[in-house]
Tab-separated table of C-alpha atoms and ligand atoms in Angstrom:
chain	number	residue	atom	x	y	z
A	1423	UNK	CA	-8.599	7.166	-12.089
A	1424	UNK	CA	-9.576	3.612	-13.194
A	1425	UNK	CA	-12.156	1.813	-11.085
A	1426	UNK	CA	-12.101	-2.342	-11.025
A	1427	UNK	CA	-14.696	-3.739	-9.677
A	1428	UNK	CA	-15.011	-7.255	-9.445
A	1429	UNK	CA	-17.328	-10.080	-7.419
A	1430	UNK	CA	-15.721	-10.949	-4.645
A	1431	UNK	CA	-12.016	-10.632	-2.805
A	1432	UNK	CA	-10.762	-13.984	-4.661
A	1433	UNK	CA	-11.880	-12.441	-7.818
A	1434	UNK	CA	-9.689	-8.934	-6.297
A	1435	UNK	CA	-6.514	-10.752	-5.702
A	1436	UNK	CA	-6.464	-12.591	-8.925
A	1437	UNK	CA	-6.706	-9.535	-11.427
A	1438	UNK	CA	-4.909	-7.103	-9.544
A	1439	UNK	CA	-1.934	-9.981	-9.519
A	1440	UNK	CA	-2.249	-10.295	-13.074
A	1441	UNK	CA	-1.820	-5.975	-13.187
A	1442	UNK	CA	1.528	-6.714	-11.012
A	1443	UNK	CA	2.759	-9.138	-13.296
A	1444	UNK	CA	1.891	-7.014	-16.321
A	1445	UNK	CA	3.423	-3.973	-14.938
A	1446	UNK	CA	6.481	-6.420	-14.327
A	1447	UNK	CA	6.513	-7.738	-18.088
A	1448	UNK	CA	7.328	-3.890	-19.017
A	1449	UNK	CA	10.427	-3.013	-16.859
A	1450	UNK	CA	13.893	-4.107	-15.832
A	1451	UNK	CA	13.479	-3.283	-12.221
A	1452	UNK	CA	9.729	-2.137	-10.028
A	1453	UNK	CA	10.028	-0.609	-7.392
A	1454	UNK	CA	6.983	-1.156	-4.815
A	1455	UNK	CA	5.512	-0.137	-1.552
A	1456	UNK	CA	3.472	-2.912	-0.202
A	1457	UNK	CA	0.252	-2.678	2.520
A	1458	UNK	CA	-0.841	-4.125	4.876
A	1459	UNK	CA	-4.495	-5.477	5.906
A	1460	UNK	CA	-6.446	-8.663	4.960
A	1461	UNK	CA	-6.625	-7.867	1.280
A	1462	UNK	CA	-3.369	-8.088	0.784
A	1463	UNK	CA	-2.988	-11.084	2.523
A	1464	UNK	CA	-5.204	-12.423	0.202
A	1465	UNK	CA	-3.424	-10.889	-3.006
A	1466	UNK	CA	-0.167	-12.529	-1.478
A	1467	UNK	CA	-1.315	-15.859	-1.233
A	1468	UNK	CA	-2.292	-15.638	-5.111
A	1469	UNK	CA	1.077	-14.416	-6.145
A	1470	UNK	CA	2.328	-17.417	-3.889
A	1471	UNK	CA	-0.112	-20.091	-5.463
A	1472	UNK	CA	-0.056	-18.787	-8.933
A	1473	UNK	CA	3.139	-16.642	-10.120
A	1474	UNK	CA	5.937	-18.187	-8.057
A	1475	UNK	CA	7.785	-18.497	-10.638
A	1476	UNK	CA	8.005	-15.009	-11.987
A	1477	UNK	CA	10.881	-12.980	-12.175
A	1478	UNK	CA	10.654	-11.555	-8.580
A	1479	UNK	CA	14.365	-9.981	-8.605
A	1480	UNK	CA	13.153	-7.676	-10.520
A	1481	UNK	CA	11.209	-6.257	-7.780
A	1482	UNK	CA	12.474	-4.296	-4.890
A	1483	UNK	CA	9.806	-4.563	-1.882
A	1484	UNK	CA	9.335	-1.607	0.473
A	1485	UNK	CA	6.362	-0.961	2.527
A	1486	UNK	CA	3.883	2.264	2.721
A	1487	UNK	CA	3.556	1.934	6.338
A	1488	UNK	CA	4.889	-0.495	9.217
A	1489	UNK	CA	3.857	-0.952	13.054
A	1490	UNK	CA	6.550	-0.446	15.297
A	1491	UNK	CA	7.211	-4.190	16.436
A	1492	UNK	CA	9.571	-6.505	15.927
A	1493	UNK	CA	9.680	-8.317	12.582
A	1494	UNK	CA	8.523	-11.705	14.350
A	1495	UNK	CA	5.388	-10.416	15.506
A	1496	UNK	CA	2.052	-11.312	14.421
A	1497	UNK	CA	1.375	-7.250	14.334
A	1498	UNK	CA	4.083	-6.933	11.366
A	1499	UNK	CA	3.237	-5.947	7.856
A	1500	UNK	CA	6.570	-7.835	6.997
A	1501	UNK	CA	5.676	-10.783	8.553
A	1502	UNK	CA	2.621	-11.087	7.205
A	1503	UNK	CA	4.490	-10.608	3.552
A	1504	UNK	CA	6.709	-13.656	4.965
A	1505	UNK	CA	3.993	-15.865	5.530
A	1506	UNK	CA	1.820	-15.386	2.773
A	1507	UNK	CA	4.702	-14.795	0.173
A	1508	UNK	CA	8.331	-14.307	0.547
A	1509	UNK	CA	8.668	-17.645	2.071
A	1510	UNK	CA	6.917	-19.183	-0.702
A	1511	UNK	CA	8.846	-17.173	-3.683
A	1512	UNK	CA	12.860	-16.724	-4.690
A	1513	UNK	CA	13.526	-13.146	-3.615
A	1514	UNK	CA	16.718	-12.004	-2.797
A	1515	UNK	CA	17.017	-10.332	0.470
A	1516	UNK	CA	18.840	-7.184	-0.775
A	1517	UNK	CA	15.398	-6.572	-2.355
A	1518	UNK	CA	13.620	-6.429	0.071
A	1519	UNK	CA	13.458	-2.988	2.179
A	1520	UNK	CA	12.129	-3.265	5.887
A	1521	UNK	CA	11.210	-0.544	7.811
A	1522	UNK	CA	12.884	-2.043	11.369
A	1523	UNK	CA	9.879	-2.169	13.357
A	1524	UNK	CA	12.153	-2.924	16.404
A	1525	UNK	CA	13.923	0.196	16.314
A	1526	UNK	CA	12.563	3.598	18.184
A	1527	UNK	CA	9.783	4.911	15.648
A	1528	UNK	CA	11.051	8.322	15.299
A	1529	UNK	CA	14.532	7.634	14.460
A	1530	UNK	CA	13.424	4.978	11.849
A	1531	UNK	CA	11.105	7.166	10.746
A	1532	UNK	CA	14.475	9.059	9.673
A	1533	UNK	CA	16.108	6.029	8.360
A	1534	UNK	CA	13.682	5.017	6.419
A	1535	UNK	CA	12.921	8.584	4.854
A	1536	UNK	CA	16.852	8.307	3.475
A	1537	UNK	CA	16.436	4.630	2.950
A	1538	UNK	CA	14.179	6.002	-0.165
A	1539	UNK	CA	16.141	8.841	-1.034
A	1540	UNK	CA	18.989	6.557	-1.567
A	1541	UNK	CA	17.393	3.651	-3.587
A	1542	UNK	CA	14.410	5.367	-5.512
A	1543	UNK	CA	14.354	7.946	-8.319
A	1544	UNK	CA	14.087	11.380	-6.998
A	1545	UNK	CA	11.737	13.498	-8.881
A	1546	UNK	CA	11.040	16.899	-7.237
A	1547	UNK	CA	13.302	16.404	-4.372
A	1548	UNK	CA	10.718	13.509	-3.599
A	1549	UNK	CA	11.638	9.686	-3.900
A	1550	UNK	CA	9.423	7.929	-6.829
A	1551	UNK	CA	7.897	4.644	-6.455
A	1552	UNK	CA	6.984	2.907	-9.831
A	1553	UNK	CA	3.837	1.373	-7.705
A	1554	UNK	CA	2.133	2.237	-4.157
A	1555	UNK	CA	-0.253	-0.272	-2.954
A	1556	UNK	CA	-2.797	1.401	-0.866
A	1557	UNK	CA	-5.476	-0.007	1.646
A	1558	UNK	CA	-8.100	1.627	2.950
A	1559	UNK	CA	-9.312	1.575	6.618
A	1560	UNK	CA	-13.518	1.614	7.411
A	1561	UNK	CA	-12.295	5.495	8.576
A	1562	UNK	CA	-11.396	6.453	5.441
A	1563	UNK	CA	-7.305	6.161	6.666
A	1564	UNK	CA	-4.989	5.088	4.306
A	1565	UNK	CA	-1.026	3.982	4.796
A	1566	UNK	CA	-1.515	4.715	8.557
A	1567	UNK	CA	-2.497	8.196	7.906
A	1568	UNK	CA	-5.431	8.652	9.959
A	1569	UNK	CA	-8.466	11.083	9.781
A	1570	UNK	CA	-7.555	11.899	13.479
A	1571	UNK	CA	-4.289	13.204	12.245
A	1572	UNK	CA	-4.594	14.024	8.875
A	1573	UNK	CA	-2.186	16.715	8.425
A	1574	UNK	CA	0.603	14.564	9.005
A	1575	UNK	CA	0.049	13.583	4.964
A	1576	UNK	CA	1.526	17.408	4.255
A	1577	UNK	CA	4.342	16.528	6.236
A	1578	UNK	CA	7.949	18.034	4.778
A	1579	UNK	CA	8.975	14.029	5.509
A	1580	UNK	CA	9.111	11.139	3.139
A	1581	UNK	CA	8.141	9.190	6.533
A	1582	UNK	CA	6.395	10.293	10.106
A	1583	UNK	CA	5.255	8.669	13.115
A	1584	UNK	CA	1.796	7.414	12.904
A	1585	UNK	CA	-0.491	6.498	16.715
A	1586	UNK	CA	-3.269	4.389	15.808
A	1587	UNK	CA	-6.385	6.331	16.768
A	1588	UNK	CA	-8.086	3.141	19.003
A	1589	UNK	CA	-4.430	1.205	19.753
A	1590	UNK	CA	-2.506	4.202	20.317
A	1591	UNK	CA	-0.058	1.847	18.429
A	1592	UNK	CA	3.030	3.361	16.534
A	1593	UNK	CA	3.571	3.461	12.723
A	1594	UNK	CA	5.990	4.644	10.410
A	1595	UNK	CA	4.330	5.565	7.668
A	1596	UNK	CA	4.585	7.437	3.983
A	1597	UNK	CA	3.533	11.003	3.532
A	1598	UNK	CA	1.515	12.346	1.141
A	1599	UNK	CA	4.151	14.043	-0.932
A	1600	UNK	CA	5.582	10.327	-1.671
A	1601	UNK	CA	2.381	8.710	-2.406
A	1602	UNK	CA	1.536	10.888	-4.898
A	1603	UNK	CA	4.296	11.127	-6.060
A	1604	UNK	CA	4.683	7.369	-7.439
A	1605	UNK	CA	3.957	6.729	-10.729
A	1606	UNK	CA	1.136	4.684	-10.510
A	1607	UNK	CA	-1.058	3.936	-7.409
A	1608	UNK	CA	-3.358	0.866	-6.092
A	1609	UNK	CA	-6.135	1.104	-3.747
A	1610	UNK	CA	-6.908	-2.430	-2.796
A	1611	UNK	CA	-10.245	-2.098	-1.173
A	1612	UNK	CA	-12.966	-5.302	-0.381
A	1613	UNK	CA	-15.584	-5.508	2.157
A	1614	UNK	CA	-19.222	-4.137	2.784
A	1615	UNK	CA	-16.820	-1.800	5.815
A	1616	UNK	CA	-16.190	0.191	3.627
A	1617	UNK	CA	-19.156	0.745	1.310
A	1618	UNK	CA	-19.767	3.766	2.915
A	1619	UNK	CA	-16.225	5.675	3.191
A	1620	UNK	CA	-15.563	4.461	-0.808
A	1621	UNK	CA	-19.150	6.200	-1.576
A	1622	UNK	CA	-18.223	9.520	-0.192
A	1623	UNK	CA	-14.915	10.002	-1.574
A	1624	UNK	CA	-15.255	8.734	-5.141
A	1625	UNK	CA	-18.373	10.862	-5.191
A	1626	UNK	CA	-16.606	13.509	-4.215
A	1627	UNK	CA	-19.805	14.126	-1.532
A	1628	UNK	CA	-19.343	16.680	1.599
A	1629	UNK	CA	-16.677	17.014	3.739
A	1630	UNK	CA	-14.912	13.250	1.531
A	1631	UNK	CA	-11.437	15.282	2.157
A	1632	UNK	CA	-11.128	14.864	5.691
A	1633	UNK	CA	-10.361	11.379	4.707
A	1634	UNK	CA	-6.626	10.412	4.189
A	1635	UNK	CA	-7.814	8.128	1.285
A	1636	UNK	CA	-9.710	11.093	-0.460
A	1637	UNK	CA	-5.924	12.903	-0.855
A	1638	UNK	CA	-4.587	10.057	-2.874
A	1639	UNK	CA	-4.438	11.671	-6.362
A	1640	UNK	CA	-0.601	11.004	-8.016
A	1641	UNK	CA	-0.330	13.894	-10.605
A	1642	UNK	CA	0.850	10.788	-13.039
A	1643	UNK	CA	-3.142	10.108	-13.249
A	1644	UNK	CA	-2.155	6.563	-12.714
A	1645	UNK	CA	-4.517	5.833	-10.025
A	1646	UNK	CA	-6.222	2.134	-9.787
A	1647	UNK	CA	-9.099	0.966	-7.454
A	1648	UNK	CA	-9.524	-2.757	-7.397
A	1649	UNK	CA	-12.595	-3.112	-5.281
A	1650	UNK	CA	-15.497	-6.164	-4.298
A	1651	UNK	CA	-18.825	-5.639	-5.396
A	1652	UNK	CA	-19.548	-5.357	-0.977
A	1653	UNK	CA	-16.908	-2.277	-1.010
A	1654	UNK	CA	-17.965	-0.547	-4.361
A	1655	UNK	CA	-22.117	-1.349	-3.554
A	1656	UNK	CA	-23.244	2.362	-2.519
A	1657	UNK	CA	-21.339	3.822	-5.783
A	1658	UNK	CA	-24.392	2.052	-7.891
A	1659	UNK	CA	-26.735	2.993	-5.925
B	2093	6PG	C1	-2.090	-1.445	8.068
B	2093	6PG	C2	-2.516	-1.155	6.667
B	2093	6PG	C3	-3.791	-0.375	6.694
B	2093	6PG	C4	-4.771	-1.168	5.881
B	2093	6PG	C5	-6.178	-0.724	6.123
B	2093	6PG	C6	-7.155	-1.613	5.373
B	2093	6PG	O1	-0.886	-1.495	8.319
B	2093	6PG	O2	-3.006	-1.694	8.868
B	2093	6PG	O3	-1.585	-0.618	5.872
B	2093	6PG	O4	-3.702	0.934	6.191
B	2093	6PG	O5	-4.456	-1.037	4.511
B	2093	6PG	O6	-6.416	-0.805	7.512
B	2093	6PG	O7	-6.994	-2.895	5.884
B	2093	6PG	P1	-7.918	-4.098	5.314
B	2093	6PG	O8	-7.379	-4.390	3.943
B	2093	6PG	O9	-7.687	-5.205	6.302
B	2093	6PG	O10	-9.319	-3.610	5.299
């Protein structure tokens, strides 16, 4: 596990885009599963302002876990990617993997489960991403795996319906077996929120594994935290 830590968000979004580009100096093709939240956002509108001209065909965008709305609204994951970077950035559109948000969450919970079988490695009977961008909710969630619900991250699935705990909203979201599964992983994490949650589980202190966040732990080894000095403050302490 490597921990970043760095000043502020700004100061997030601008090395963990220079890991992305890095990792996409040393390959032909990446494969990634994008999050959603506000650090992302942020992390987007670097890539936009800063790297627009990389070579993004070499990418192929999926997400680690969508709400079940259409594409146009403001509650998408993919829209937000829209805004803040695929309309500012030459990507083709075969690269880029929605979950359909529109469609009923079960089924495309299904769909999307083959979706990876059928354009990732499989290693293990389980589809490989070369990257899985994490966030981390102030619970301790992760993807939209939720404390409330936890065992849904040993689901047999590559994909299962997620209800957000206070919404009641539905998610399709990765399992644990294909998180962990990727070769490398990315916890994007900034804010004092979630001081607290980040404390508990990277000290390992009682009870940290009832959060979804605390299971992340890809066999590869390759796990990253890029964290503000508000999210990472108790681990000084
Ligand atoms: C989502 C995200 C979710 C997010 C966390 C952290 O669809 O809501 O995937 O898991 O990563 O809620 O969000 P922030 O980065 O906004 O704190």
């Amino acid at each position: 596990m490597k921990l970043n830590i760095y000043k502020d968000k700004q100061a997030v979004a601008k090395e963990f885009s220079e890991f992305l580009m890095e990792q996409l100096k040393e390959k032909e093709e990446l494969t990634v599963a994008l999050s959603g939240g506000s650090t992302p956002k942020i992390v987007f509108d670097h890539l936009a302002e800063h790297f627009a001209e990389a070579q993004w065909s070499k990418i192929k965008f999926y997400w680690g876990d969508e709400r079940c709305v259409p594409p146009t609204d403001s509650e998408s994951n993919y829209k937000m990617t829209v805004d803040h970077l695929f309309s500012k950035i030459n990507v083709p559109e075969e690269n880029i993997y929605r979950v359909l948000g529109e469609n009923d969450p079960a089924e495309e919970a299904v769909r999307y489960g083959k979706v990876l079988n059928e354009t990732l490695p499989v290693a293990g009977d389980t589809p490989r991403f070369d990257l899985v961008i994490l966030g981390m909710g102030d619970d301790g969630h992760t993807a939209s795996i939720f404390p409330e619900n936890i065992e849904m991250w040993d689901a047999d699935e590559n994909c299962i319906v997620a209800s957000h705990p206070q919404s009641g909203q539905k998610r399709v979201s990765l399992t644990g077996k294909v998180i962990n599964n990727a070769t490398a992983v990315a916890f994007l994490v900034t804010g004092a929120g979630k001081a607290e949650k980040v404390d508990e589980i990277l000290n390992k202190k009682e009870g940290y594994k009832k959060y979804p966040a605390a299971l992340v732990n890809p066999p590869s080894q390759n796990l990253y935290w890029f964290m503000d000095e508000a999210a990472a403050e108790k681990l000084s302490q």
